[in-house]
Amino acid sequence: MKDLPVIRGRHYIAAAVAEGEHEHQDFKYLISDARKIARSISAFANAGGGRLLIGVKDNGTVAGVRSEEDVYVVEQAAGRYCDPPQTVEFTAFRVDAGVVVIRATIAPAASRPVRCIEPDGRRRAYYRVADENIAAHPLMVRTWRRRAEGGAALCVDSRHTALLRLLGEHSPEGLDTPDIARALGMSQRATDTMIVELAAAGIVTFTYRHPRFLITLP
């Protein structure tokens, strides 16, 4: 299958499937939409890496890979529809006679954000939360860029202290950025910049609480 050597892996696949879908694992019975898979690659790359188990249904049933085209579609997603392009490693496991599952491993991004190219041409970064691919908060993307540019150093002033005190009062729930701006009596633009500075320095973080990301203390 695309010249992949097939190794024995019944016990490995059984153990992996028993974990269910989570932050670092997703089941794919078959793969036909490269752009949709690009979202998964973006989400895993931005959130510490992960793996697709191709040939496994959502309910955990191991059906096996139906077509070697699945590998091609994943490669297309990673190379054509991810910005920057990502590298995916493939390993084929024989689970039973005639049943093969392919593990597609996505490494953590060397530099975030990794964005996918949407059908309308826009580039959007995703982040993996539990078993879902969530569009990354715009300030998360700004934070990643600031870190990539080496701008994580921070000189804390009274505004930062006030924000941290506010978050402490609302811990562990966190606050949305407009709530923070109103509470501090600051413009949204200035508040967002301050949040990015603190997040890049690792002092605050983004926590997903359906249906949105909130700003919290680590």
Backbone as JSON, one array per atom type, in Angstrom:
{
  "sequence": "MKDLPVIRGRHYIAAAVAEGEHEHQDFKYLISDARKIARSISAFANAGGGRLLIGVKDNGTVAGVRSEEDVYVVEQAAGRYCDPPQTVEFTAFRVDAGVVVIRATIAPAASRPVRCIEPDGRRRAYYRVADENIAAHPLMVRTWRRRAEGGAALCVDSRHTALLRLLGEHSPEGLDTPDIARALGMSQRATDTMIVELAAAGIVTFTYRHPRFLITLP",
  "N": [[0.86, -1.19, 0.0], [0.99, 1.84, -1.17], [3.71, 1.37, -1.18], [4.27, 1.0, 1.48], [5.69, -0.76, 4.12], [4.07, -3.42, 5.74], [3.4, -4.04, 9.06], [3.05, -6.28, 11.87], [0.37, -5.59, 14.06], [-1.83, -5.97, 15.73], [-2.29, -5.92, 18.55], [-1.28, -3.42, 19.24], [-2.95, -1.64, 17.77], [-5.42, -2.33, 18.89], [-5.06, -1.44, 21.52], [-4.7, 1.29, 21.07], [-7.14, 2.03, 19.9], [-8.78, 1.52, 22.07], [-8.33, 3.7, 23.64], [-9.93, 5.62, 22.57], [-11.16, 8.53, 20.76], [-9.28, 11.46, 21.14], [-7.37, 14.28, 22.41], [-4.99, 13.86, 21.04], [-5.54, 11.98, 19.11], [-7.41, 10.68, 16.37], [-10.09, 9.02, 14.73], [-10.46, 7.71, 11.46], [-12.51, 6.45, 9.11], [-12.52, 6.41, 6.33], [-10.85, 8.49, 3.92], [-11.54, 11.29, 2.09], [-11.7, 13.98, 1.6], [-9.49, 16.39, 1.17], [-9.15, 19.02, 2.11], [-10.67, 19.05, 4.45], [-9.25, 17.22, 6.0], [-6.93, 18.66, 6.22], [-7.59, 20.5, 8.16], [-7.58, 18.91, 10.44], [-4.88, 18.22, 10.5], [-3.72, 20.74, 10.86], [-4.84, 21.34, 13.39], [-3.74, 19.31, 15.07], [-0.98, 19.79, 14.71], [-0.73, 22.33, 15.8], [-1.29, 21.84, 18.42], [0.44, 20.17, 19.82], [0.85, 17.81, 18.42], [-0.27, 14.65, 16.94], [-2.26, 11.77, 15.9], [-3.78, 10.13, 13.12], [-5.9, 7.42, 12.81], [-6.38, 5.51, 10.25], [-8.94, 3.75, 8.75], [-10.42, 3.04, 10.83], [-13.56, 3.19, 12.31], [-15.79, 5.79, 13.57], [-16.99, 4.8, 15.86], [-15.12, 3.11, 16.85], [-14.85, 0.68, 15.63], [-12.81, -1.55, 13.91], [-12.24, -1.49, 10.66], [-10.48, -1.49, 8.6], [-8.29, -0.24, 6.0], [-9.65, 1.01, 3.01], [-8.78, 1.94, 0.57], [-5.73, 2.74, -1.07], [-5.6, 5.3, -1.83], [-6.26, 6.89, 0.28], [-3.94, 7.54, 1.69], [-2.65, 9.16, -0.16], [-4.44, 11.33, -0.24], [-4.17, 12.39, 2.35], [-1.47, 13.18, 2.25], [-1.7, 15.12, 0.26], [-3.34, 16.94, 1.59], [-1.62, 17.77, 3.65], [0.55, 18.84, 2.25], [-0.44, 20.58, 0.26], [-2.64, 21.99, 1.25], [-2.01, 22.95, 3.75], [-0.47, 25.57, 5.54], [2.4, 26.64, 6.94], [3.48, 23.96, 4.69], [3.14, 20.61, 5.92], [4.77, 17.66, 7.25], [3.87, 14.3, 7.13], [4.02, 11.2, 8.73], [3.71, 7.81, 7.86], [2.52, 4.65, 8.96], [1.85, 1.28, 8.46], [-0.3, -1.13, 9.81], [-0.95, -4.54, 10.26], [-3.89, -5.91, 11.21], [-5.6, -8.04, 11.08], [-6.26, -10.86, 8.95], [-6.18, -9.57, 5.8], [-6.94, -7.11, 6.8], [-5.93, -3.93, 7.31], [-4.65, -1.2, 9.09], [-3.81, 2.18, 8.9], [-1.56, 4.33, 10.4], [-1.32, 7.73, 10.6], [0.96, 10.03, 11.39], [1.24, 13.17, 12.88], [3.49, 15.6, 13.56], [4.32, 17.85, 16.33], [4.13, 21.3, 15.53], [7.0, 22.97, 14.32], [7.05, 25.66, 14.22], [4.5, 27.74, 15.09], [1.69, 29.68, 13.86], [0.17, 26.81, 12.25], [-1.7, 26.86, 9.45], [-4.75, 26.06, 7.72], [-5.82, 25.96, 4.33], [-8.76, 27.23, 3.42], [-11.82, 26.4, 1.55], [-12.7, 28.85, 0.46], [-10.38, 30.17, 0.11], [-9.33, 31.52, 2.25], [-7.05, 31.53, 5.04], [-6.89, 29.6, 7.9], [-6.23, 28.9, 11.27], [-6.27, 25.96, 13.27], [-7.07, 24.26, 16.36], [-6.57, 21.57, 18.59], [-8.97, 20.29, 20.71], [-9.89, 18.15, 23.15], [-11.73, 15.8, 21.46], [-12.14, 17.32, 19.21], [-11.69, 19.57, 16.43], [-10.99, 22.83, 16.69], [-11.5, 26.16, 15.63], [-8.81, 28.29, 16.03], [-8.48, 30.85, 18.51], [-8.24, 34.26, 17.52], [-6.36, 35.74, 19.01], [-4.75, 33.76, 20.03], [-3.42, 32.98, 17.73], [-2.01, 35.33, 17.19], [-0.38, 35.3, 19.45], [1.19, 32.97, 19.03], [2.6, 33.81, 16.79], [4.04, 35.96, 17.84], [5.71, 34.62, 19.65], [7.15, 33.07, 17.83], [8.57, 35.01, 16.57], [10.32, 35.71, 18.48], [9.48, 37.38, 20.5], [8.75, 37.14, 23.23], [9.58, 38.26, 25.62], [8.84, 40.37, 28.41], [7.87, 43.33, 30.06], [6.42, 43.86, 32.97], [3.76, 45.96, 33.9], [1.56, 48.25, 35.7], [-0.89, 47.87, 34.43], [-0.81, 45.25, 33.45], [-0.64, 43.94, 35.88], [-3.13, 44.58, 36.99], [-4.82, 43.21, 35.24], [-4.06, 40.55, 35.73], [-4.81, 40.34, 38.38], [-7.56, 40.58, 38.09], [-8.15, 38.25, 36.6], [-7.43, 36.4, 38.51], [-9.45, 36.76, 40.34], [-11.52, 35.63, 38.99], [-10.9, 33.02, 38.65], [-11.26, 29.47, 38.46], [-12.63, 29.94, 36.11], [-12.27, 31.98, 34.13], [-12.21, 34.7, 31.69], [-13.79, 36.4, 28.93], [-12.35, 38.31, 26.24], [-13.7, 40.85, 25.67], [-15.03, 41.22, 28.12], [-12.9, 41.55, 29.84], [-11.78, 43.93, 28.87], [-13.84, 45.76, 29.42], [-13.99, 45.57, 32.22], [-11.51, 46.58, 32.98], [-11.57, 49.07, 31.95], [-10.4, 49.72, 29.52], [-9.43, 50.14, 26.04], [-10.49, 47.85, 23.48], [-8.5, 47.13, 21.7], [-6.08, 47.77, 23.04], [-6.33, 46.08, 25.23], [-6.33, 43.55, 24.02], [-3.73, 43.49, 22.96], [-2.24, 43.49, 25.31], [-3.02, 41.06, 26.43], [-1.96, 39.27, 24.55], [0.76, 39.78, 24.96], [1.12, 38.83, 27.59], [0.31, 36.17, 27.26], [2.19, 35.22, 25.43], [4.39, 35.23, 27.03], [3.76, 33.19, 28.7], [2.23, 33.65, 30.94], [-0.52, 33.98, 31.06], [-3.21, 32.0, 29.68], [-5.06, 30.34, 27.01], [-8.2, 28.97, 27.32], [-10.47, 26.54, 26.33], [-13.87, 26.72, 26.61], [-16.78, 25.49, 25.83], [-18.96, 27.6, 23.98], [-16.51, 28.87, 23.29], [-13.2, 30.36, 23.46], [-11.62, 31.27, 26.49], [-9.82, 33.61, 28.53], [-7.47, 32.61, 30.84], [-5.75, 31.92, 33.96], [-2.73, 29.98, 34.01]],
  "CA": [[0.0, 0.0, 0.0], [1.91, 2.96, -1.39], [5.04, 0.88, -0.82], [4.45, 0.98, 2.93], [5.8, -2.1, 4.7], [2.99, -3.7, 6.7], [3.92, -4.76, 10.22], [2.02, -6.81, 12.74], [0.01, -4.55, 15.01], [-3.16, -6.19, 16.31], [-2.36, -5.48, 19.95], [-1.06, -1.97, 19.28], [-4.16, -0.97, 17.31], [-6.47, -2.56, 19.89], [-4.8, -0.55, 22.66], [-4.92, 2.67, 20.63], [-8.58, 2.22, 19.74], [-9.39, 1.52, 23.41], [-8.2, 5.06, 24.18], [-10.95, 6.47, 21.98], [-10.67, 9.77, 20.15], [-8.9, 12.43, 22.17], [-6.59, 15.44, 21.96], [-3.91, 13.47, 20.15], [-5.92, 10.84, 18.27], [-8.68, 10.77, 15.67], [-10.38, 7.87, 13.88], [-10.96, 8.02, 10.12], [-12.87, 5.22, 8.4], [-11.94, 6.65, 5.01], [-10.46, 9.88, 3.74], [-11.87, 11.7, 0.73], [-11.7, 15.44, 1.51], [-8.17, 16.85, 1.6], [-9.25, 20.26, 2.88], [-11.14, 18.71, 5.79], [-8.13, 16.6, 6.71], [-5.97, 19.73, 6.51], [-7.99, 21.08, 9.44], [-7.08, 18.01, 11.48], [-3.42, 18.36, 10.54], [-3.48, 22.05, 11.49], [-5.19, 21.26, 14.81], [-2.75, 18.5, 15.76], [0.32, 20.45, 14.66], [-0.75, 23.49, 16.7], [-1.62, 21.44, 19.8], [1.33, 19.15, 20.39], [0.96, 16.63, 17.6], [-1.33, 13.66, 17.07], [-2.27, 10.72, 14.89], [-5.02, 9.66, 12.52], [-5.96, 5.99, 12.58], [-7.18, 5.37, 9.04], [-9.5, 2.41, 8.69], [-11.16, 2.84, 12.08], [-14.79, 3.97, 12.32], [-15.96, 6.68, 14.72], [-17.38, 4.02, 17.04], [-14.0, 2.28, 17.26], [-14.8, -0.56, 14.86], [-11.66, -1.62, 13.01], [-12.72, -2.0, 9.38], [-9.37, -1.59, 7.68], [-8.21, 0.75, 4.94], [-10.34, 0.55, 1.8], [-8.07, 2.36, -0.64], [-4.45, 3.4, -0.84], [-5.78, 6.71, -2.11], [-6.36, 7.61, 1.55], [-2.61, 8.08, 2.0], [-2.42, 10.26, -1.1], [-5.26, 12.48, 0.16], [-3.53, 12.99, 3.53], [-0.27, 13.88, 1.77], [-2.17, 16.32, -0.43], [-3.81, 17.87, 2.63], [-0.47, 18.31, 4.39], [1.46, 19.58, 1.39], [-1.08, 21.59, -0.57], [-3.66, 22.77, 1.95], [-1.51, 23.46, 5.03], [0.48, 26.68, 5.4], [3.3, 26.04, 5.96], [3.26, 22.53, 4.48], [3.56, 19.73, 7.01], [5.19, 16.31, 6.9], [3.12, 13.26, 7.83], [4.65, 9.88, 8.68], [2.72, 6.75, 7.76], [2.89, 3.3, 9.35], [0.75, 0.35, 8.2], [-0.38, -2.23, 10.76], [-1.87, -5.62, 9.95], [-4.7, -6.23, 12.39], [-6.14, -9.37, 10.84], [-6.08, -11.23, 7.55], [-6.83, -8.64, 4.9], [-7.34, -5.87, 7.49], [-4.77, -3.08, 7.58], [-4.91, 0.16, 9.59], [-2.66, 3.07, 8.7], [-1.38, 5.43, 11.35], [-0.72, 8.93, 10.04], [1.45, 10.78, 12.55], [1.5, 14.58, 12.66], [4.37, 16.09, 14.62], [4.07, 19.23, 16.77], [4.71, 22.27, 14.6], [8.24, 23.63, 14.74], [6.7, 27.06, 14.37], [3.06, 27.96, 14.94], [0.58, 28.78, 13.57], [-0.03, 26.07, 11.0], [-3.05, 27.18, 9.01], [-5.23, 25.32, 6.56], [-6.39, 26.82, 3.29], [-10.18, 26.9, 3.32], [-12.34, 26.44, 0.18], [-12.81, 30.22, -0.05], [-9.04, 30.74, -0.02], [-8.83, 32.07, 3.52], [-6.2, 30.66, 5.85], [-7.39, 29.57, 9.28], [-5.53, 27.97, 12.16], [-7.13, 25.17, 14.14], [-6.45, 23.77, 17.59], [-7.24, 20.34, 19.02], [-9.54, 20.31, 22.06], [-10.52, 16.84, 23.33], [-11.79, 15.1, 20.17], [-12.64, 18.26, 18.22], [-10.82, 20.57, 15.82], [-11.62, 24.12, 16.95], [-10.8, 27.31, 15.06], [-8.03, 28.96, 17.08], [-8.81, 32.24, 18.81], [-7.31, 35.17, 16.85], [-5.26, 36.15, 19.88], [-3.83, 32.62, 20.08], [-2.6, 33.07, 16.53], [-1.06, 36.44, 17.42], [0.58, 34.84, 20.46], [2.14, 32.06, 18.37], [3.48, 34.6, 15.92], [4.94, 36.73, 18.7], [6.74, 33.7, 20.13], [8.0, 32.68, 16.7], [9.43, 36.16, 16.26], [11.21, 35.94, 19.61], [9.01, 38.54, 21.26], [8.06, 36.71, 24.45], [10.04, 39.04, 26.77], [7.78, 41.26, 28.86], [8.07, 44.19, 31.22], [5.09, 43.95, 33.57], [3.43, 47.24, 34.52], [0.35, 48.23, 36.52], [-2.0, 47.35, 33.64], [-0.7, 43.8, 33.48], [-0.96, 43.51, 37.25], [-4.58, 44.69, 37.16], [-5.42, 42.12, 34.48], [-3.8, 39.3, 36.44], [-5.66, 40.34, 39.58], [-8.91, 40.32, 37.62], [-8.25, 36.83, 36.27], [-7.38, 35.67, 39.76], [-10.78, 36.85, 40.96], [-12.45, 34.83, 38.19], [-10.27, 31.72, 38.42], [-10.61, 29.05, 37.21], [-13.54, 30.07, 34.98], [-11.7, 32.81, 33.08], [-13.02, 35.77, 31.13], [-13.64, 36.72, 27.52], [-11.6, 39.56, 26.07], [-14.51, 42.05, 25.88], [-15.29, 41.38, 29.56], [-11.67, 42.08, 30.44], [-11.65, 45.33, 28.47], [-14.82, 46.56, 30.16], [-13.64, 45.59, 33.64], [-10.31, 47.39, 33.18], [-11.79, 50.39, 31.37], [-9.42, 49.91, 28.45], [-9.91, 49.85, 24.69], [-10.33, 46.44, 23.12], [-7.21, 46.95, 21.04], [-5.03, 47.77, 24.06], [-6.52, 44.87, 26.04], [-5.89, 42.4, 23.24], [-2.27, 43.53, 22.89], [-1.72, 43.12, 26.62], [-3.25, 39.62, 26.58], [-0.97, 38.6, 23.71], [2.06, 39.9, 25.64], [1.13, 37.92, 28.73], [0.21, 34.79, 26.78], [3.47, 34.86, 24.81], [5.32, 35.0, 28.13], [3.3, 32.05, 29.46], [1.64, 34.09, 32.21], [-1.93, 33.64, 30.92], [-3.39, 31.01, 28.62], [-6.39, 30.29, 26.4], [-8.89, 27.74, 27.71], [-11.73, 26.41, 25.59], [-15.09, 26.33, 27.32], [-17.76, 25.58, 24.74], [-18.46, 27.52, 22.6], [-15.51, 29.9, 23.03], [-11.98, 30.39, 24.25], [-11.55, 32.29, 27.52], [-8.48, 33.89, 29.04], [-7.36, 32.08, 32.2], [-4.41, 31.72, 34.5], [-2.3, 28.59, 33.76]],
  "C": [[0.89, 1.23, 0.0], [3.31, 2.61, -0.91], [5.3, 0.91, 0.68], [4.63, -0.47, 3.39], [4.71, -2.28, 5.74], [3.56, -4.54, 7.84], [2.76, -5.27, 11.08], [1.67, -5.78, 13.81], [-1.35, -4.74, 15.64], [-3.27, -5.62, 17.71], [-2.17, -3.96, 20.06], [-2.33, -1.23, 18.88], [-5.29, -1.14, 18.3], [-6.3, -1.61, 21.07], [-5.08, 0.9, 22.28], [-6.41, 2.95, 20.5], [-9.28, 2.28, 21.09], [-9.3, 2.9, 24.06], [-9.33, 5.97, 23.7], [-10.32, 7.67, 21.29], [-10.38, 10.78, 21.26], [-8.03, 13.51, 21.55], [-5.53, 15.07, 20.93], [-4.26, 12.3, 19.24], [-7.3, 11.04, 17.67], [-8.85, 9.53, 14.8], [-10.91, 8.35, 12.53], [-11.23, 6.7, 9.39], [-12.32, 5.28, 6.97], [-11.69, 8.14, 4.88], [-10.69, 10.27, 2.28], [-11.76, 13.21, 0.52], [-10.38, 15.98, 2.07], [-8.25, 18.12, 2.45], [-9.74, 20.0, 4.31], [-10.03, 18.08, 6.61], [-7.07, 17.64, 7.05], [-6.31, 20.42, 7.83], [-7.47, 20.22, 10.6], [-5.57, 18.14, 11.62], [-3.04, 19.66, 11.21], [-3.71, 21.95, 12.99], [-4.16, 20.46, 15.59], [-1.4, 19.22, 15.82], [0.39, 21.62, 15.64], [-0.92, 23.1, 18.16], [-0.78, 20.28, 20.3], [1.42, 17.87, 19.63], [-0.17, 15.64, 17.83], [-1.26, 12.64, 15.95], [-3.69, 10.46, 14.41], [-4.9, 8.15, 12.38], [-6.93, 5.76, 11.43], [-7.62, 3.92, 8.9], [-10.24, 2.04, 9.95], [-12.38, 3.75, 12.07], [-14.89, 4.8, 13.6], [-16.3, 5.91, 16.0], [-16.3, 3.06, 17.51], [-13.92, 0.95, 16.53], [-13.63, -0.52, 13.87], [-12.11, -2.28, 11.71], [-11.58, -2.21, 8.39], [-9.44, -0.54, 6.57], [-8.83, 0.19, 3.67], [-9.57, 0.89, 0.53], [-6.76, 3.03, -0.29], [-4.51, 4.88, -1.2], [-5.87, 7.53, -0.83], [-5.03, 8.26, 1.91], [-2.32, 9.27, 1.1], [-3.19, 11.51, -0.67], [-4.66, 13.17, 1.39], [-2.28, 13.76, 3.12], [-0.64, 15.17, 1.05], [-2.63, 17.38, 0.57], [-2.64, 18.55, 3.32], [0.41, 19.2, 3.52], [0.84, 20.73, 0.63], [-2.0, 22.51, 0.21], [-3.26, 23.17, 3.36], [-0.45, 24.51, 4.76], [1.1, 26.96, 6.76], [3.01, 24.55, 5.79], [3.82, 21.71, 5.62], [3.96, 18.36, 6.48], [4.42, 15.31, 7.76], [3.85, 11.93, 7.65], [3.58, 8.8, 8.73], [3.3, 5.41, 8.2], [1.67, 2.42, 9.15], [0.82, -0.83, 9.15], [-1.38, -3.28, 10.28], [-2.58, -6.03, 11.24], [-5.26, -7.65, 12.29], [-5.91, -9.69, 9.37], [-6.87, -10.28, 6.66], [-7.26, -7.33, 5.53], [-6.09, -5.1, 7.9], [-5.24, -1.71, 8.04], [-3.65, 0.97, 9.4], [-2.68, 4.17, 9.76], [-0.67, 6.57, 10.64], [-0.34, 9.84, 11.2], [1.81, 12.2, 12.16], [2.33, 15.09, 13.83], [3.94, 17.47, 15.1], [4.77, 20.2, 15.82], [5.98, 22.86, 15.17], [7.99, 25.11, 14.97], [5.21, 27.22, 14.11], [2.8, 29.41, 14.56], [0.77, 28.0, 12.27], [-1.49, 26.29, 10.62], [-3.46, 26.28, 7.85], [-5.87, 26.3, 5.6], [-7.82, 26.37, 3.06], [-10.65, 26.98, 1.86], [-12.45, 27.83, -0.41], [-11.46, 30.91, -0.17], [-8.49, 31.33, 1.25], [-7.98, 31.04, 4.25], [-6.61, 30.76, 7.3], [-6.63, 28.52, 10.06], [-6.53, 27.25, 13.03], [-6.33, 24.66, 15.33], [-7.26, 22.57, 18.07], [-7.68, 20.47, 20.47], [-10.34, 19.03, 22.24], [-10.54, 16.13, 21.98], [-12.32, 16.0, 19.05], [-11.52, 19.15, 17.69], [-11.54, 21.91, 15.92], [-10.82, 25.22, 16.28], [-10.1, 28.07, 16.18], [-8.5, 30.4, 17.26], [-7.79, 33.15, 18.1], [-6.13, 35.59, 17.72], [-4.28, 35.0, 20.13], [-2.87, 32.69, 18.91], [-1.57, 34.19, 16.67], [0.01, 36.05, 18.43], [1.62, 33.93, 19.84], [3.12, 32.83, 17.5], [4.49, 35.4, 16.73], [6.06, 35.85, 19.23], [7.69, 33.32, 19.02], [8.98, 33.79, 16.33], [10.38, 36.5, 17.4], [10.79, 37.08, 20.5], [8.29, 38.18, 22.54], [8.48, 37.5, 25.69], [8.99, 40.09, 27.13], [8.22, 42.05, 30.07], [6.7, 44.46, 31.82], [4.9, 45.32, 34.21], [2.1, 47.12, 35.26], [-0.85, 47.68, 35.76], [-2.0, 45.83, 33.64], [-1.09, 43.25, 34.84], [-2.46, 43.52, 37.49], [-5.3, 43.55, 36.43], [-5.25, 40.79, 35.21], [-4.64, 39.21, 37.71], [-7.1, 40.01, 39.21], [-9.11, 38.84, 37.3], [-8.22, 35.97, 37.52], [-8.73, 35.66, 40.46], [-11.79, 35.97, 40.25], [-11.85, 33.46, 37.84], [-11.1, 30.62, 39.08], [-11.46, 29.28, 35.97], [-12.93, 30.85, 33.82], [-12.69, 33.83, 32.56], [-12.78, 35.9, 29.63], [-12.95, 38.07, 27.39], [-12.46, 40.82, 26.19], [-14.82, 42.31, 27.35], [-14.08, 41.98, 30.26], [-11.52, 43.57, 30.12], [-12.61, 46.22, 29.26], [-14.43, 46.68, 31.63], [-12.45, 46.5, 33.92], [-10.47, 48.81, 32.65], [-10.78, 50.73, 30.28], [-10.06, 49.65, 27.1], [-9.69, 48.38, 24.4], [-8.96, 46.2, 22.5], [-6.08, 46.86, 22.05], [-5.11, 46.51, 24.92], [-5.99, 43.65, 25.31], [-4.36, 42.34, 23.16], [-1.66, 43.07, 24.2], [-1.89, 41.61, 26.86], [-2.23, 38.83, 25.77], [0.41, 38.65, 24.38], [2.17, 38.9, 26.79], [1.09, 36.46, 28.3], [1.53, 34.34, 26.17], [4.52, 34.57, 25.88], [4.9, 33.83, 29.01], [2.63, 32.39, 30.77], [0.12, 33.87, 32.22], [-2.05, 32.64, 29.78], [-4.82, 31.09, 28.09], [-7.0, 28.92, 26.73], [-10.23, 27.67, 27.0], [-12.83, 25.92, 26.51], [-16.22, 26.58, 26.33], [-18.75, 26.7, 24.96], [-17.33, 28.5, 22.31], [-14.25, 29.67, 23.87], [-12.07, 31.53, 25.26], [-10.11, 32.46, 27.96], [-8.44, 33.44, 30.51], [-5.92, 32.14, 32.67], [-4.03, 30.26, 34.26], [-2.64, 27.68, 34.94]]
}
